[in-house]
Coordinates of C-alpha atoms and ligand atoms in Angstrom, one line a residue:
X1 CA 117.1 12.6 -271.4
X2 CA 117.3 12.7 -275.3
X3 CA 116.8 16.3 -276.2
X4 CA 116.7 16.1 -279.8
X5 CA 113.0 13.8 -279.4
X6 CA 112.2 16.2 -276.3
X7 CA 111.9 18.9 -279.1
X8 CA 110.3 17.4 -281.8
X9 CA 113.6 16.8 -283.8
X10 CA 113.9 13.7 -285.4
X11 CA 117.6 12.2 -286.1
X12 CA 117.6 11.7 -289.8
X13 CA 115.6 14.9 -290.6
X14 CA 117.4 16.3 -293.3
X15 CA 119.5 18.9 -292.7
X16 CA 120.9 21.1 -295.1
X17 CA 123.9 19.9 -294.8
X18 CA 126.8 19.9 -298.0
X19 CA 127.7 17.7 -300.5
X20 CA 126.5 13.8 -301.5
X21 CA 127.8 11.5 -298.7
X22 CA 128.1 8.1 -299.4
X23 CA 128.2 6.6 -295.7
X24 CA 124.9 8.5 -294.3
X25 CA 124.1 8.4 -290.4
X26 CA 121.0 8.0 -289.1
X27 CA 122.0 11.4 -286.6
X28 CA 123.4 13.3 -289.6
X29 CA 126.4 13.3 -287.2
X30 CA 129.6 12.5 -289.2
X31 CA 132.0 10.8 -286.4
X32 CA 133.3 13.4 -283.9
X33 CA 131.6 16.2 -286.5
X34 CA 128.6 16.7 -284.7
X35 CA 125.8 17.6 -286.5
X36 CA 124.2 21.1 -284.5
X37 CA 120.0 21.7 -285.3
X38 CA 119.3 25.4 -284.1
X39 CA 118.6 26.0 -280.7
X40 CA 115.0 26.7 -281.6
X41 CA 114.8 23.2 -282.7
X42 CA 116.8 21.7 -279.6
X43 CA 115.3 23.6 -276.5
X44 CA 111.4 23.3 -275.1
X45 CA 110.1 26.4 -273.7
X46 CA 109.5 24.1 -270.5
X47 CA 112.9 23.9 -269.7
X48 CA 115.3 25.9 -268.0
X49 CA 119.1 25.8 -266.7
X50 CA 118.3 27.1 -263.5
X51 CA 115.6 26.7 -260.8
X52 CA 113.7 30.0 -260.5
X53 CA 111.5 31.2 -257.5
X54 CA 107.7 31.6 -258.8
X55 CA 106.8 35.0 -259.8
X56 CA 104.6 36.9 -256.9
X57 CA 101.2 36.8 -257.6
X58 CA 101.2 40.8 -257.5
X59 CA 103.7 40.8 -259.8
X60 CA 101.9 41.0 -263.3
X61 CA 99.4 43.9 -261.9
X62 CA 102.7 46.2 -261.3
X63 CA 103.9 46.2 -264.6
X64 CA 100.4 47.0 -265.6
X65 CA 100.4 47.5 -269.9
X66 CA 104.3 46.1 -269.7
X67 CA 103.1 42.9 -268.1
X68 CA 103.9 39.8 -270.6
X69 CA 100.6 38.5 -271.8
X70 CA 101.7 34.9 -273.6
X71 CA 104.6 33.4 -272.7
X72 CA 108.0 34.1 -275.0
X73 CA 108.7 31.3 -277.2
X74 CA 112.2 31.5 -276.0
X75 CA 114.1 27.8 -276.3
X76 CA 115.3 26.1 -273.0
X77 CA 118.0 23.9 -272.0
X78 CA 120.1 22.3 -269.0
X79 CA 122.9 23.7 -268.5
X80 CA 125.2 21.1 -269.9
X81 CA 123.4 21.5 -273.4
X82 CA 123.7 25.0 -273.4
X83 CA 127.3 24.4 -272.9
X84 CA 127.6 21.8 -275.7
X85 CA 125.7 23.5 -277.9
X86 CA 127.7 26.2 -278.4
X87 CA 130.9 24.0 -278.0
X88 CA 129.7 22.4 -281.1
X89 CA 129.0 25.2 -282.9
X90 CA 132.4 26.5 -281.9
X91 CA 133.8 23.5 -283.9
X92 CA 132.6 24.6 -287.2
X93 CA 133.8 28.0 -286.9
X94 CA 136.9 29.1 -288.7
X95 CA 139.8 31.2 -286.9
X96 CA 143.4 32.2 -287.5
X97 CA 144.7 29.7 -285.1
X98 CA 142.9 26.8 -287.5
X99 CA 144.9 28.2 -290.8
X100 CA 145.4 30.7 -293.1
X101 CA 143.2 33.9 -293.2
X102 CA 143.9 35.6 -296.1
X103 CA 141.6 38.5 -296.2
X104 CA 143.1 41.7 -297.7
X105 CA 143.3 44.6 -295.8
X106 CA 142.2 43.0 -292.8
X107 CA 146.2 41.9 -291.7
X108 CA 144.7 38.7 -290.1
X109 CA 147.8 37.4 -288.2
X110 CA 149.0 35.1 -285.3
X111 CA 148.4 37.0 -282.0
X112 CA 151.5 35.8 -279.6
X113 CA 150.4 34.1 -276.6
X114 CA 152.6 36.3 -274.9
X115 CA 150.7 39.4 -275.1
X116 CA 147.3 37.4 -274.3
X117 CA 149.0 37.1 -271.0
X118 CA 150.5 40.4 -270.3
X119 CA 147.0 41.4 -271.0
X120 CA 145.5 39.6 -268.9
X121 CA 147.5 40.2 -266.1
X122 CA 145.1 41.0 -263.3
X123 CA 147.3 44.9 -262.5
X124 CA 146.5 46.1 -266.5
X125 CA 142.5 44.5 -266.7
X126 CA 141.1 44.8 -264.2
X127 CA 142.0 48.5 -263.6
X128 CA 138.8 50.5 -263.2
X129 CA 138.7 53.8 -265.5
X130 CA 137.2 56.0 -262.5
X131 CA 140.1 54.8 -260.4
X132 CA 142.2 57.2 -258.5
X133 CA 144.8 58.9 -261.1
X134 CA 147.3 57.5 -258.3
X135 CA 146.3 53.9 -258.2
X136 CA 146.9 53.9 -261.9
X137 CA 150.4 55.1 -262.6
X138 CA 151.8 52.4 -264.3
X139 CA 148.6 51.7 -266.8
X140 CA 149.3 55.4 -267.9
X141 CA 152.9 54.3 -267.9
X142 CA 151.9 51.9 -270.8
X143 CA 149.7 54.1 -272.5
X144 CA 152.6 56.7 -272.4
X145 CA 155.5 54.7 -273.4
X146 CA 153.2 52.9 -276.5
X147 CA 152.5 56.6 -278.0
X148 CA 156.0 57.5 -277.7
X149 CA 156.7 54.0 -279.8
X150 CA 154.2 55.5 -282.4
X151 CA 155.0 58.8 -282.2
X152 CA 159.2 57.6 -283.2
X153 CA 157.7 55.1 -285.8
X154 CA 155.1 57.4 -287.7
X155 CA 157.3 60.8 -287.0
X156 CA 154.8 63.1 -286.5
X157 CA 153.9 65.6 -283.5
X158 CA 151.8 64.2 -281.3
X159 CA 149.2 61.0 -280.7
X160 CA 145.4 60.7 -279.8
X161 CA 145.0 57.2 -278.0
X162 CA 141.5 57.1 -277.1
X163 CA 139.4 55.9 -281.0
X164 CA 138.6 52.6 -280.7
X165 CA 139.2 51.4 -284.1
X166 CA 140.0 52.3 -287.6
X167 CA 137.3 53.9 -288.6
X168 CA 136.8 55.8 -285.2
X169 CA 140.3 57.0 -285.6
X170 CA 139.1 58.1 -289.1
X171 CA 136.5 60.6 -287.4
X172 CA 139.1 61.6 -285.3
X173 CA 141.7 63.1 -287.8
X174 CA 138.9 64.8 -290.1
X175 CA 137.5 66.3 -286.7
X176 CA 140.8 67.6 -285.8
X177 CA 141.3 69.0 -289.4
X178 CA 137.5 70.4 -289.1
X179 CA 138.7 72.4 -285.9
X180 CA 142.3 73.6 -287.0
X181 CA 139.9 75.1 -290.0
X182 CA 137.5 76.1 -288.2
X183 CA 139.9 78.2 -285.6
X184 CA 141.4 80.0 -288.6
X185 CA 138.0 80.7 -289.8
X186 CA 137.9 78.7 -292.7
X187 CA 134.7 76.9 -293.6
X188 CA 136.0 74.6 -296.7
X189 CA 133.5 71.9 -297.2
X190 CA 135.3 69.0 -299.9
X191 CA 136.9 66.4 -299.1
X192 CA 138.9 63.8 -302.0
X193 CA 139.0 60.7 -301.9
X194 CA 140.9 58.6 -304.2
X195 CA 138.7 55.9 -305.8
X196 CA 140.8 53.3 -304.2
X197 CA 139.8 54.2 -300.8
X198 CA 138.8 52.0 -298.3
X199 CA 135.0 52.3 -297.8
X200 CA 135.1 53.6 -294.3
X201 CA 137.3 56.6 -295.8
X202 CA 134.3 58.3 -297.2
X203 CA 131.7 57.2 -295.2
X204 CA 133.9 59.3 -292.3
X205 CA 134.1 62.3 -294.5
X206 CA 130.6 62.5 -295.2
X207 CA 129.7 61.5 -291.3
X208 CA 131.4 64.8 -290.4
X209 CA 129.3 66.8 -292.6
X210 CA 131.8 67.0 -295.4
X211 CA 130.9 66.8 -299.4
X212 CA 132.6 63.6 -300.8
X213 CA 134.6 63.9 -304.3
X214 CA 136.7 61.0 -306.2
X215 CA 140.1 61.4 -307.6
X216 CA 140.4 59.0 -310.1
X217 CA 143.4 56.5 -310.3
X218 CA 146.0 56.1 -313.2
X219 CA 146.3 52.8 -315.1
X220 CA 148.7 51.9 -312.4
X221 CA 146.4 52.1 -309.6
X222 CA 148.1 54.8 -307.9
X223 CA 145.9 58.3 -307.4
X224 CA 146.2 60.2 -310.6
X225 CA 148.5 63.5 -309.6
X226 CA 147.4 65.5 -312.4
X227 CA 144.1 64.7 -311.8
X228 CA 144.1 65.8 -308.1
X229 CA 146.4 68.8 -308.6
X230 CA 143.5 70.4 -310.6
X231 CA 140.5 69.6 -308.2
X232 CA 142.5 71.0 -305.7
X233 CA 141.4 74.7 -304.2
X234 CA 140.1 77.2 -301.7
X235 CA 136.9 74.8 -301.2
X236 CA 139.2 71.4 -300.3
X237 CA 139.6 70.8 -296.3
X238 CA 141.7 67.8 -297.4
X239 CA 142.8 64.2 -299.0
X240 CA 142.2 61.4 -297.3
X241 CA 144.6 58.5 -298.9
X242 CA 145.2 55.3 -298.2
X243 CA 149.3 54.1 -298.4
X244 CA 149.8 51.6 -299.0
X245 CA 146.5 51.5 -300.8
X246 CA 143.5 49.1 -301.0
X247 CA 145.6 47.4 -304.8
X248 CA 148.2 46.6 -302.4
X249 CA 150.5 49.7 -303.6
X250 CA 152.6 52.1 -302.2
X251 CA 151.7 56.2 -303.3
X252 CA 155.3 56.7 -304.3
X253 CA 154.0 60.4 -305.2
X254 CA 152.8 60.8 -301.5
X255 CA 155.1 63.6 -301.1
X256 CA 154.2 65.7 -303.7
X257 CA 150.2 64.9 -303.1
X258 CA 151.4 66.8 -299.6
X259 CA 153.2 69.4 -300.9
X260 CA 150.4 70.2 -303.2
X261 CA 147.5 70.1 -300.6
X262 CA 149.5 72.1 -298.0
X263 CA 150.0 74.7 -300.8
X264 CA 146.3 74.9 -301.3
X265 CA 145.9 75.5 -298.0
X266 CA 144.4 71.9 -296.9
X267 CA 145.6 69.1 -294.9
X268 CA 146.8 65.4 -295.5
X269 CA 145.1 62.2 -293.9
X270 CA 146.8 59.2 -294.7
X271 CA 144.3 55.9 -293.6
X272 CA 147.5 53.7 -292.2
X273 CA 145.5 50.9 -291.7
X274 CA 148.1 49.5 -293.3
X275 CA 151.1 50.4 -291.4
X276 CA 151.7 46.7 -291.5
X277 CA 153.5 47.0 -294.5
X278 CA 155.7 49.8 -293.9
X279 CA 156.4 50.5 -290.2
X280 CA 160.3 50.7 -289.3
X281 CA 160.7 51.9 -293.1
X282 CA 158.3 54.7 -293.9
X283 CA 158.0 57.5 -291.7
X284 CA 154.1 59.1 -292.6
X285 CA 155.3 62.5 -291.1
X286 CA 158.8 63.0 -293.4
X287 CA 155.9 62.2 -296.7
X288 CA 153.9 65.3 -295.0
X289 CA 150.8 63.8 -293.7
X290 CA 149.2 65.7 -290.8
X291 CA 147.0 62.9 -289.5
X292 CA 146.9 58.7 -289.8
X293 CA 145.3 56.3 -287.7
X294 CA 147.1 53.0 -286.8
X295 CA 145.0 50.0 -286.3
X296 CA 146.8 48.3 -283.3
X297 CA 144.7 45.4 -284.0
X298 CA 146.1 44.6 -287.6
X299 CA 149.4 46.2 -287.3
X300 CA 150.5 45.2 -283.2
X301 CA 148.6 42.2 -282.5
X302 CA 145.6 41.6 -281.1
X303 CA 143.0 39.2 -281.9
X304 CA 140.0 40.8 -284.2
X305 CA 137.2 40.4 -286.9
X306 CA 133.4 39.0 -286.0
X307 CA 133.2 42.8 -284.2
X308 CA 136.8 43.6 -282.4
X309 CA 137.8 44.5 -279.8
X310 CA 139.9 47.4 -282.1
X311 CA 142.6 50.4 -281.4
X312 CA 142.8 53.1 -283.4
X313 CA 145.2 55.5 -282.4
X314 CA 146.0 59.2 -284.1
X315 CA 149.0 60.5 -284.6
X316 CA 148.7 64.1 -285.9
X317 CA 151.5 67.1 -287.6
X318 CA 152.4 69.6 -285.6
X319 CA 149.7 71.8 -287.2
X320 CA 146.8 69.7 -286.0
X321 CA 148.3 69.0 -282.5
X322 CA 146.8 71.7 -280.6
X323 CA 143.3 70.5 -281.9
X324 CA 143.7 67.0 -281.0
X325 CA 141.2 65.3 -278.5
X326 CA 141.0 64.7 -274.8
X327 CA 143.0 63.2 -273.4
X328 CA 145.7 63.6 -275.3
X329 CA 149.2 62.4 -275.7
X330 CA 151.9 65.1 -277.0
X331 CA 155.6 65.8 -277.8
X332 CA 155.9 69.1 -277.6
X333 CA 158.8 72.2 -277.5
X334 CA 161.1 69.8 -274.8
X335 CA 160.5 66.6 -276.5
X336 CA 158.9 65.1 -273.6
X337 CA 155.4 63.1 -274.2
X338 CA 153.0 64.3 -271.8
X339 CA 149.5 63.3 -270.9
X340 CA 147.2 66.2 -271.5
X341 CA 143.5 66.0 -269.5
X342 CA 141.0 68.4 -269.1
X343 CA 142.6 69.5 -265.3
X344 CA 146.1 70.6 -266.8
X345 CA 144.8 71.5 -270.8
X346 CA 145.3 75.0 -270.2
X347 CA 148.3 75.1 -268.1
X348 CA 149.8 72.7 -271.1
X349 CA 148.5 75.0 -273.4
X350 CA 149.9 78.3 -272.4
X351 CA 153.5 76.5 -271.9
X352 CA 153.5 74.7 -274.7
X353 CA 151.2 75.7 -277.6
X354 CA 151.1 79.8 -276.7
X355 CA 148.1 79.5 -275.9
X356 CA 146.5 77.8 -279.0
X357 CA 145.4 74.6 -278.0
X358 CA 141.8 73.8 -278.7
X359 CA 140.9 70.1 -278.6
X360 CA 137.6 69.6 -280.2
X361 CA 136.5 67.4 -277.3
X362 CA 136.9 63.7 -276.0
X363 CA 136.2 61.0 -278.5
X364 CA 135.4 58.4 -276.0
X365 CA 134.8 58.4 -271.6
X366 CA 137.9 57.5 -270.8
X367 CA 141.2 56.3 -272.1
X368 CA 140.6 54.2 -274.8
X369 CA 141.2 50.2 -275.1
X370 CA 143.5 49.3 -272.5
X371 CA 143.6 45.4 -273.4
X372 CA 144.9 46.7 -277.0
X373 CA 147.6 49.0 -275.4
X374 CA 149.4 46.3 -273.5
X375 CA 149.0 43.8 -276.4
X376 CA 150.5 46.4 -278.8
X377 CA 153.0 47.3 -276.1
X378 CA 154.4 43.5 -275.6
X379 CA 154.6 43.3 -279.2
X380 CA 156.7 46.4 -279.8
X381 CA 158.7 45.2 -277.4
X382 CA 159.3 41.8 -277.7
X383 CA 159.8 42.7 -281.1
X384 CA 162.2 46.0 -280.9
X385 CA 162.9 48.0 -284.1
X386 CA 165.0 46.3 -285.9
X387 CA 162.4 42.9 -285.7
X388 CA 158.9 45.6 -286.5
X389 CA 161.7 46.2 -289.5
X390 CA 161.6 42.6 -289.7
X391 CA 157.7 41.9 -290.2
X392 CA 157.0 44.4 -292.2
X393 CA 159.8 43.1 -294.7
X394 CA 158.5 39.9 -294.4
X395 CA 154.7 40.5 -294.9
X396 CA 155.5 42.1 -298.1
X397 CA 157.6 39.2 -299.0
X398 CA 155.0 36.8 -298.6
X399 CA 152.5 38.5 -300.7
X400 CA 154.8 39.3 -303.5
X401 CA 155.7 35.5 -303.1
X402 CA 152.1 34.7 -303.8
X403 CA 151.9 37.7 -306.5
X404 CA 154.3 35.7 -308.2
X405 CA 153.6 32.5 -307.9
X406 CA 150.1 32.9 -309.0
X407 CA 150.2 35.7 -311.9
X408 CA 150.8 33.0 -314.3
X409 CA 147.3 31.5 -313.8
X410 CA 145.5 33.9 -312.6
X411 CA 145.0 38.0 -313.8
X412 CA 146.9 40.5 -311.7
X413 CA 145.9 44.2 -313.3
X414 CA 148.8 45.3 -311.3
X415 CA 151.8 43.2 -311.7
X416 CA 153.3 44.6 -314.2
X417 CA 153.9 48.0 -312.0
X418 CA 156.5 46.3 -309.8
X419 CA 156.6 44.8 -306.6
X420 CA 153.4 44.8 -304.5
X421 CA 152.9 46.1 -300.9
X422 CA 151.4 43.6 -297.9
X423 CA 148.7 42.2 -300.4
X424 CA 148.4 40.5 -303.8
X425 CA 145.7 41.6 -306.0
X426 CA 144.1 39.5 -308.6
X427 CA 141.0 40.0 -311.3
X428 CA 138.5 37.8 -312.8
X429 CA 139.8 37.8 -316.6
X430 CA 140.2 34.5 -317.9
X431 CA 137.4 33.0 -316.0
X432 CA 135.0 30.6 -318.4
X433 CA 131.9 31.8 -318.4
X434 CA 128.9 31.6 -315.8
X435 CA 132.2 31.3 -313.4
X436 CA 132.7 34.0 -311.1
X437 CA 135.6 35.4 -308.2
X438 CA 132.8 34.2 -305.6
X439 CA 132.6 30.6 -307.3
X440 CA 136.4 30.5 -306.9
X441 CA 136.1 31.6 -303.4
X442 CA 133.9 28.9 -302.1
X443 CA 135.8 26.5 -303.7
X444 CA 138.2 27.6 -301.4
X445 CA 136.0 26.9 -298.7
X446 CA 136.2 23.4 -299.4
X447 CA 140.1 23.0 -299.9
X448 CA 140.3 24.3 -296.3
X449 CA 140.9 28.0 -296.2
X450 CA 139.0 30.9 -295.3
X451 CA 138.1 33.1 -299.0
X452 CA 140.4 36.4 -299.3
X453 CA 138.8 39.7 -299.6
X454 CA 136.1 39.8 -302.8
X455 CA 134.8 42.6 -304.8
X456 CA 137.0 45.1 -303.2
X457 CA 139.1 47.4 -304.2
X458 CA 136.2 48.3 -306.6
X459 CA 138.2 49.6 -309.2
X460 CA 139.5 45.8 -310.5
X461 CA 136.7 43.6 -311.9
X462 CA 136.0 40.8 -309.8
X463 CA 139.0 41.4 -307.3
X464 CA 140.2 38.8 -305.5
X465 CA 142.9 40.7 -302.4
X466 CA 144.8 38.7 -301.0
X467 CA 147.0 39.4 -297.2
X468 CA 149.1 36.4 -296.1
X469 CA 150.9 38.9 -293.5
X470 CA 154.5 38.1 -292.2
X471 CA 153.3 35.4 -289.4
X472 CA 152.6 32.5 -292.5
X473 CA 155.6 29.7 -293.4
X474 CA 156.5 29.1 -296.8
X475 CA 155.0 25.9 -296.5
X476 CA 151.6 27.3 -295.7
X477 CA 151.9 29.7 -298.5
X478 CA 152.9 26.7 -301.2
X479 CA 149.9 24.7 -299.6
X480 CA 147.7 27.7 -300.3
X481 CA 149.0 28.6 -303.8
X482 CA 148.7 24.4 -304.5
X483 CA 144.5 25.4 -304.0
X484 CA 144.3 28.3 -305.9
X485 CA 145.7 27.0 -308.9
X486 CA 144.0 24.1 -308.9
X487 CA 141.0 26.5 -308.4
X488 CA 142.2 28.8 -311.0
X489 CA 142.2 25.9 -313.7
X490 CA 138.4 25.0 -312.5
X491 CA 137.3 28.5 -313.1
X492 CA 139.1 28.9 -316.5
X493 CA 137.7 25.6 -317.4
X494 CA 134.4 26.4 -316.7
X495 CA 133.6 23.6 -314.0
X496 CA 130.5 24.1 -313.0
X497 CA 130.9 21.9 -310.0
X498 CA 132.3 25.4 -308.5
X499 CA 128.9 27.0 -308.9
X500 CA 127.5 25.2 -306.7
X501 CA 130.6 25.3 -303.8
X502 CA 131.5 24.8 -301.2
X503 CA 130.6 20.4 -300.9
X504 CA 132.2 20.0 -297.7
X505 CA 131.0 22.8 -295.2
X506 CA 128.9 22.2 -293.0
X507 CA 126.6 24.3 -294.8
X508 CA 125.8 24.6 -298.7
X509 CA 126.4 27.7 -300.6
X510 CA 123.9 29.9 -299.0
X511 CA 121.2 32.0 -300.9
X512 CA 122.9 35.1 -299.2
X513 CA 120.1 37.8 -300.2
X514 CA 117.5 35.8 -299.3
X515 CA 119.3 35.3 -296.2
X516 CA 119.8 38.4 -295.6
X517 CA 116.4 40.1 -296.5
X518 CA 114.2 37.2 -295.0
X519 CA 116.3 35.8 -291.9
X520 CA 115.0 32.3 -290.5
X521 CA 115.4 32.5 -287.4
X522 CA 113.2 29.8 -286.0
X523 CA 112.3 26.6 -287.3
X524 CA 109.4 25.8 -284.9
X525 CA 106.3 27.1 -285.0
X526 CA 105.3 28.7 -281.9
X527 CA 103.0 26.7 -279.7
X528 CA 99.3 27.9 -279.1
X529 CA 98.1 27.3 -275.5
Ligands
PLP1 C1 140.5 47.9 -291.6 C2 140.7 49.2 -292.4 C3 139.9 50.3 -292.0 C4 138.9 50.3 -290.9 O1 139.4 49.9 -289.6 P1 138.3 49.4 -288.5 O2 139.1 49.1 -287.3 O3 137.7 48.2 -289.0 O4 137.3 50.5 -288.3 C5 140.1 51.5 -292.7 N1 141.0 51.5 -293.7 C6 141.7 50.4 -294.1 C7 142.6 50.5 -295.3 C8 141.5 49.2 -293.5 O5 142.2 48.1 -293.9

């Protein structure tokens, strides 16, 4: 059965496929680079992978007004082209276990096998949440022993496991700081945001009804001191920074941002998104910060980006302890980390919080993301400190490796303010013009890598952020920084060749706002009976 004449697909057809090509096919297929039509132009709506019982003829009359009345024009297939399609597709993707991912601030690194299989191990998934407490000691066992690792790595009080990503984790801290507020009967209603911040920073702050404000940054890309000093006052709830932040730099004046907050009567949260770059060396609790998420799936492994799965865990000051969420995980007077649930909250409370504690609530049903926890888990401890120590040394090697083998051809705002954190950021300057950081970034489509962050942090023109993270060789960096010279001389040049990148995708350079605001998403017309 040929399924490409079945649906009206003709090999040759042009596809809009990259680049001139001198040897053309008469499939479009290049070799074992198989050329994929959408599924809309490979399926019939008269097939289907499975054989179906006819509908009963009463059936249509019981749904009455919900009954279909024209068939959907949904594509069929067999089975084994279902399969192969997607197989195909799944060729042309990209994905850190192809090459390098450089995005900034996204820590795109190697996952170890290892801690694919611990996950997988049949006792740790397929554990049901509503499962008897007593069926499920050792699951709690890992959750336990992970938030004691984080606790002794972050130095703070105590640790909310349960958000389910950065962001989540985000909502979290600011909720916690709403309610220690809140119980003293404090409505502030700012919250400051350096202009570096991650997006998701004030997007949180706002979610939980607060009123956004920027703190500006110095020429060195570090939050202006001065600057935040005087905004500070009765009406602040808090800071949210990021450190290391989104230029790839740490606060050094983190302490002293604290101190300052604290003494107007507001609280610290510290976005540690970006613990990557720190953990074993920095501890967020002795700068003063009273709450930080951790993304377990930058930071401790775990496979992420197209959607997750994430891990956000809190860890929270002693002040903003007795507010944290259900179910919570606390060190408290003896030292101990114990498991605090809605059953034993106010026993826990009166022993070990006077009577204070007042979580806000439950972030999430149950737990939290129980794949993440054992994937985090095997990596702390195939690691142990002194190799955490280890990658976070290395990551920041490797981007000040490519900081400096790069600044010579490229614009890095920062470089002269000393070594950089876990990423590399570069500008636009120098670029010939009609050239642009996205030009030079589908270049790089074509020499083989995926692009690094663009546009962001929003306060260097044209950013390009770069993240190689401690799991690349030297000799995948030197292959990398071989590209983006050669890229950085196109764009200086002015070759226009660039503008119309990448050649050798699959795809051509996309029209990306059309795209977006007009999606096609079917190339046949739908049949008339
Ligand atoms: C990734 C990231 C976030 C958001 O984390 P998600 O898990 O994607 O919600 C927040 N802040 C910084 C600095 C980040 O790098």
């Amino acid at each position: 059965m040929n399924t490409m004449n079945q649906s009206g697909w003709k090999p040759g057809t042009p596809v809009p496929s990259a680049g001139e090509d001198d040897y053309p096919t008469a499939t479009g297929n290049k070799a074992l680079m198989l050329e994929e039509p959408l599924l809309f132009e490979l399926g019939t709506r008269e097939t289907c992978g499975v054989d179906l019982p006819e509908p009963a003829a009463d059936a249509s009359p019981r749904l009455g007004q919900f009954a279909r009345k024209q068939p959907l024009d949904l594509p069929g297939l067999s089975e084994p082209e279902t399969v192969r399609h997607y197989t195909r597709l799944s060729r042309q993707n990209y994905a850190i276990d192809l090459g390098l991912f450089p995005l900034g601030s996204c820590t795109m690194k190697h996952n170890p096998r290892l801690n694919e299989k611990i996950a997988r191990m049949p006792g740790f998934a397929d554990v049901h949440p509503l499962q008897p407490v007593d069926t499920v000691r050792g699951a709690l066992g890992v959750i336990n022993e992970l938030a004691h690792w984080l606790i002794a790595l972050t130095g703070m009080h105590g640790v909310a496991m349960s958000p389910k990503a950065g962001a989540h984790g985000e909502l979290c801290g600011i909720l916690c700081i709403r309610a220690a507020l809140e119980a003293r009967g404090d409505m502030r209603k700012v919250v400051l945001v350096p202009e570096s911040a991650h997006g998701t920073n004030p997007a949180t702050a706002a979610f939980a009804g607060y009123e956004v404000e920027d703190i500006p940054a110095g020429p060195d890309g570090r939050v202006d001191l001065a600057a935040l000093k005087q905004r500070l006052g009765p009406d602040v709830a808090a800071v949210m920074i990021t450190n290391p932040n989104t230029c790839g730099l740490f606060e050094r004046d983190m302490k002293a941002i604290s101190d300052a907050v604290h003494a107007a009567g507001g609280f610290v949260y510290c976005d540690g998104a970006n613990f990557n770059a720190i953990m074993g060396r920095v501890r967020p609790g002795d700068l003063g910060v009273d709450a930080m998420h951790i993304n377990l799936h930058k930071t401790f492994s775990t496979p992420h980006g197209g959607g997750g799965p994430g891990s956000g865990p809190v860890v929270l000051s002693e002040a903003l302890s007795p507010f944290g969420p259900l179910p919570y995980t606390a060190r408290t007077k003896d030292g101990v980390i114990h498991l605090v649930e809605e059953e034993n909250a106010d026993a826990f409370s009166a022993e070990h919080f006077d009577g204070r504690m007042q979580s806000f609530g439950r972030m999430t049903a149950f737990h939290g993301q129980m794949g993440m926890f054992t994937r985090a888990l095997a990596y702390i401890l195939s690691h142990g400190a002194d190799g955490l120590r280890q990658a976070s040394g290395d990551a920041v090697l490797n981007a000040n490796y490519l900081l400096r083998s790069l600044d010579d051809v490229l614009d890095a705002p920062f470089g002269d303010a000393g070594h950089c954190m876990h990423e590399a950021l570069f500008s636009d300057e120098g670029f010939a013009e009609g050239m642009s950081t996205l030009d030079l970034a589908k270049g790089l489509i074509d020499e083989g890598f995926h692009p690094m962050t663009m546009y962001f942090p929003l306060v260097v023109h044209g950013a390009m952020l770069i993240e190689p993270t401690e799991t690349e060789s030297k000799a995948t960096l030197d292959q990398f920084v071989v590209a983006m010279r050669s890229l950085a001389d196109r764009v200086k040049a002015g070759d226009e060749t660039l503008n119309t990148a990448p050649h050798h995708a699959p795809r051509a350079r996309l029209d990306e706002a059309q795209a977006a605001r007009k999606p096609v998403l079917a190339h046949r017309k739908p049949e008339t009976d």
